Amino acid sequence: LPAFADVVAAAARLGPHIVRTPVVRSASFDARVGREVFFKCENLQTGGAFKYRGALNVLLQLDPAKTPLVITHSSGNHGNALALAARARGMRAIVVIPRDSARSKIAAIEAARRG
């Protein structure tokens, strides 16, 4: 399992490369559920999901000269995140997509790969 030092190291690696997304609150939602709720707006992150952080964190630890190609299987956000992160690092990405994936997800992955 990752230690706290691993999280700190990942944050340092990612800092210059990601969108610092806001945390917001909603008083009406808090009242509805009877608790304080905090929303982390990762929909504003590159690729529209938190998965970009994980994909980019891994690729930032690889040397593109030694690992010019990455491959994954995904029906959506992870494939899109890996394609975007690979492009940012100057690497190629292959995303194996199930045939029954949503067309919008496939289009996003294809667009991420093309740039």
PDB file of C-alpha atoms in Angstrom:
ATOM      1  CA  LEU A   1       0.000   0.000   0.000  1.00  0.00           C
ATOM      2  CA  PRO A   2       1.154   3.564  -0.615  1.00  0.00           C
ATOM      3  CA  ALA A   3       2.652   5.374   2.350  1.00  0.00           C
ATOM      4  CA  PHE A   4       2.065   9.042   3.124  1.00  0.00           C
ATOM      5  CA  ALA A   5       5.463   9.843   1.574  1.00  0.00           C
ATOM      6  CA  ASP A   6       4.261   8.295  -1.699  1.00  0.00           C
ATOM      7  CA  VAL A   7       1.248  10.625  -1.729  1.00  0.00           C
ATOM      8  CA  VAL A   8       3.467  13.628  -1.044  1.00  0.00           C
ATOM      9  CA  ALA A   9       5.829  12.582  -3.857  1.00  0.00           C
ATOM     10  CA  ALA A  10       2.921  12.122  -6.273  1.00  0.00           C
ATOM     11  CA  ALA A  11       1.548  15.565  -5.396  1.00  0.00           C
ATOM     12  CA  ALA A  12       4.950  17.121  -6.080  1.00  0.00           C
ATOM     13  CA  ARG A  13       5.230  15.321  -9.434  1.00  0.00           C
ATOM     14  CA  LEU A  14       1.722  16.247 -10.516  1.00  0.00           C
ATOM     15  CA  GLY A  15       1.594  19.834  -9.262  1.00  0.00           C
ATOM     16  CA  PRO A  16       2.972  21.570 -12.359  1.00  0.00           C
ATOM     17  CA  HIS A  17       0.914  19.429 -14.747  1.00  0.00           C
ATOM     18  CA  ILE A  18      -2.654  19.333 -13.470  1.00  0.00           C
ATOM     19  CA  VAL A  19      -5.547  21.685 -12.877  1.00  0.00           C
ATOM     20  CA  ARG A  20      -5.976  22.617  -9.231  1.00  0.00           C
ATOM     21  CA  THR A  21      -9.679  21.862  -8.977  1.00  0.00           C
ATOM     22  CA  PRO A  22     -11.866  23.595  -6.395  1.00  0.00           C
ATOM     23  CA  VAL A  23     -13.683  22.101  -3.437  1.00  0.00           C
ATOM     24  CA  VAL A  24     -17.178  23.534  -3.119  1.00  0.00           C
ATOM     25  CA  ARG A  25     -20.047  23.275  -0.681  1.00  0.00           C
ATOM     26  CA  SER A  26     -23.799  23.446  -1.004  1.00  0.00           C
ATOM     27  CA  ALA A  27     -25.799  24.610   2.000  1.00  0.00           C
ATOM     28  CA  SER A  28     -29.007  23.196   0.521  1.00  0.00           C
ATOM     29  CA  PHE A  29     -27.400  19.789  -0.041  1.00  0.00           C
ATOM     30  CA  ASP A  30     -25.952  19.816   3.493  1.00  0.00           C
ATOM     31  CA  ALA A  31     -29.445  20.540   4.846  1.00  0.00           C
ATOM     32  CA  ARG A  32     -30.979  17.796   2.737  1.00  0.00           C
ATOM     33  CA  VAL A  33     -28.582  15.089   3.966  1.00  0.00           C
ATOM     34  CA  GLY A  34     -28.012  16.449   7.475  1.00  0.00           C
ATOM     35  CA  ARG A  35     -24.234  16.502   7.061  1.00  0.00           C
ATOM     36  CA  GLU A  36     -21.480  18.752   5.778  1.00  0.00           C
ATOM     37  CA  VAL A  37     -20.597  17.599   2.265  1.00  0.00           C
ATOM     38  CA  PHE A  38     -17.602  18.753   0.252  1.00  0.00           C
ATOM     39  CA  PHE A  39     -17.558  18.368  -3.533  1.00  0.00           C
ATOM     40  CA  LYS A  40     -14.157  18.074  -5.237  1.00  0.00           C
ATOM     41  CA  CYS A  41     -14.770  19.329  -8.783  1.00  0.00           C
ATOM     42  CA  GLU A  42     -12.634  16.842 -10.695  1.00  0.00           C
ATOM     43  CA  ASN A  43     -14.975  17.305 -13.647  1.00  0.00           C
ATOM     44  CA  LEU A  44     -12.830  20.419 -14.246  1.00  0.00           C
ATOM     45  CA  GLN A  45      -9.636  18.332 -14.442  1.00  0.00           C
ATOM     46  CA  THR A  46      -7.940  17.575 -17.754  1.00  0.00           C
ATOM     47  CA  GLY A  47     -10.047  14.837 -19.308  1.00  0.00           C
ATOM     48  CA  GLY A  48     -12.984  15.640 -17.041  1.00  0.00           C
ATOM     49  CA  ALA A  49     -12.153  13.114 -14.310  1.00  0.00           C
ATOM     50  CA  PHE A  50      -9.771  12.407 -11.428  1.00  0.00           C
ATOM     51  CA  LYS A  51      -8.311   9.498 -13.389  1.00  0.00           C
ATOM     52  CA  TYR A  52      -5.960  11.861 -15.224  1.00  0.00           C
ATOM     53  CA  ARG A  53      -4.063  12.332 -11.947  1.00  0.00           C
ATOM     54  CA  GLY A  54      -3.372   8.606 -11.616  1.00  0.00           C
ATOM     55  CA  ALA A  55      -2.475   8.031 -15.255  1.00  0.00           C
ATOM     56  CA  LEU A  56      -0.169  11.024 -15.384  1.00  0.00           C
ATOM     57  CA  ASN A  57       1.455  10.130 -12.058  1.00  0.00           C
ATOM     58  CA  VAL A  58       2.483   6.742 -13.441  1.00  0.00           C
ATOM     59  CA  LEU A  59       3.702   8.116 -16.766  1.00  0.00           C
ATOM     60  CA  LEU A  60       5.732  10.861 -15.086  1.00  0.00           C
ATOM     61  CA  GLN A  61       7.734   8.074 -13.459  1.00  0.00           C
ATOM     62  CA  LEU A  62       8.584   6.494 -16.829  1.00  0.00           C
ATOM     63  CA  ASP A  63      11.244   7.570 -19.298  1.00  0.00           C
ATOM     64  CA  PRO A  64       9.493   8.083 -22.674  1.00  0.00           C
ATOM     65  CA  ALA A  65      12.718   7.026 -24.447  1.00  0.00           C
ATOM     66  CA  LYS A  66      12.606   3.653 -22.676  1.00  0.00           C
ATOM     67  CA  THR A  67       8.821   3.291 -22.595  1.00  0.00           C
ATOM     68  CA  PRO A  68       7.477   4.959 -25.735  1.00  0.00           C
ATOM     69  CA  LEU A  69       4.192   2.997 -25.689  1.00  0.00           C
ATOM     70  CA  VAL A  70       1.592   2.355 -22.990  1.00  0.00           C
ATOM     71  CA  ILE A  71      -1.445   0.094 -23.304  1.00  0.00           C
ATOM     72  CA  THR A  72      -4.616  -0.201 -21.267  1.00  0.00           C
ATOM     73  CA  HIS A  73      -8.130  -1.605 -21.423  1.00  0.00           C
ATOM     74  CA  SER A  74     -10.928   0.809 -20.632  1.00  0.00           C
ATOM     75  CA  SER A  75     -14.459   1.676 -21.593  1.00  0.00           C
ATOM     76  CA  GLY A  76     -14.146   5.318 -20.693  1.00  0.00           C
ATOM     77  CA  ASN A  77     -12.431   7.750 -18.350  1.00  0.00           C
ATOM     78  CA  HIS A  78      -9.270   5.761 -17.653  1.00  0.00           C
ATOM     79  CA  GLY A  79      -8.619   5.226 -21.362  1.00  0.00           C
ATOM     80  CA  ASN A  80      -9.155   8.905 -22.024  1.00  0.00           C
ATOM     81  CA  ALA A  81      -6.859   9.835 -19.110  1.00  0.00           C
ATOM     82  CA  LEU A  82      -4.093   7.520 -20.260  1.00  0.00           C
ATOM     83  CA  ALA A  83      -4.303   8.790 -23.844  1.00  0.00           C
ATOM     84  CA  LEU A  84      -4.092  12.403 -22.641  1.00  0.00           C
ATOM     85  CA  ALA A  85      -1.226  11.675 -20.250  1.00  0.00           C
ATOM     86  CA  ALA A  86       0.692   9.749 -22.929  1.00  0.00           C
ATOM     87  CA  ARG A  87       0.304  12.619 -25.366  1.00  0.00           C
ATOM     88  CA  ALA A  88       1.528  15.070 -22.712  1.00  0.00           C
ATOM     89  CA  ARG A  89       4.610  12.896 -22.162  1.00  0.00           C
ATOM     90  CA  GLY A  90       5.329  12.331 -25.860  1.00  0.00           C
ATOM     91  CA  MET A  91       4.374   8.659 -25.665  1.00  0.00           C
ATOM     92  CA  ARG A  92       2.016   6.558 -27.748  1.00  0.00           C
ATOM     93  CA  ALA A  93      -1.046   4.997 -26.153  1.00  0.00           C
ATOM     94  CA  ILE A  94      -3.152   2.047 -27.199  1.00  0.00           C
ATOM     95  CA  VAL A  95      -6.535   1.813 -25.519  1.00  0.00           C
ATOM     96  CA  VAL A  96      -8.425  -1.456 -25.983  1.00  0.00           C
ATOM     97  CA  ILE A  97     -12.106  -0.534 -25.855  1.00  0.00           C
ATOM     98  CA  PRO A  98     -15.047  -2.953 -25.447  1.00  0.00           C
ATOM     99  CA  ARG A  99     -17.320  -3.006 -28.485  1.00  0.00           C
ATOM    100  CA  ASP A 100     -20.355  -1.940 -26.445  1.00  0.00           C
ATOM    101  CA  SER A 101     -18.731   1.206 -24.991  1.00  0.00           C
ATOM    102  CA  ALA A 102     -20.605   4.496 -25.195  1.00  0.00           C
ATOM    103  CA  ARG A 103     -19.864   6.320 -28.455  1.00  0.00           C
ATOM    104  CA  SER A 104     -19.148   9.517 -26.522  1.00  0.00           C
ATOM    105  CA  LYS A 105     -16.441   7.761 -24.478  1.00  0.00           C
ATOM    106  CA  ILE A 106     -14.872   6.258 -27.600  1.00  0.00           C
ATOM    107  CA  ALA A 107     -14.894   9.659 -29.309  1.00  0.00           C
ATOM    108  CA  ALA A 108     -13.184  11.265 -26.293  1.00  0.00           C
ATOM    109  CA  ILE A 109     -10.444   8.615 -26.280  1.00  0.00           C
ATOM    110  CA  GLU A 110      -9.890   8.977 -30.018  1.00  0.00           C
ATOM    111  CA  ALA A 111      -9.724  12.770 -29.710  1.00  0.00           C
ATOM    112  CA  ALA A 112      -7.238  12.516 -26.816  1.00  0.00           C
ATOM    113  CA  ARG A 113      -4.953  10.284 -28.869  1.00  0.00           C
ATOM    114  CA  ARG A 114      -5.044  12.642 -31.878  1.00  0.00           C
ATOM    115  CA  GLY A 115      -4.457  15.778 -29.899  1.00  0.00           C
TER     116      GLY A 115
END
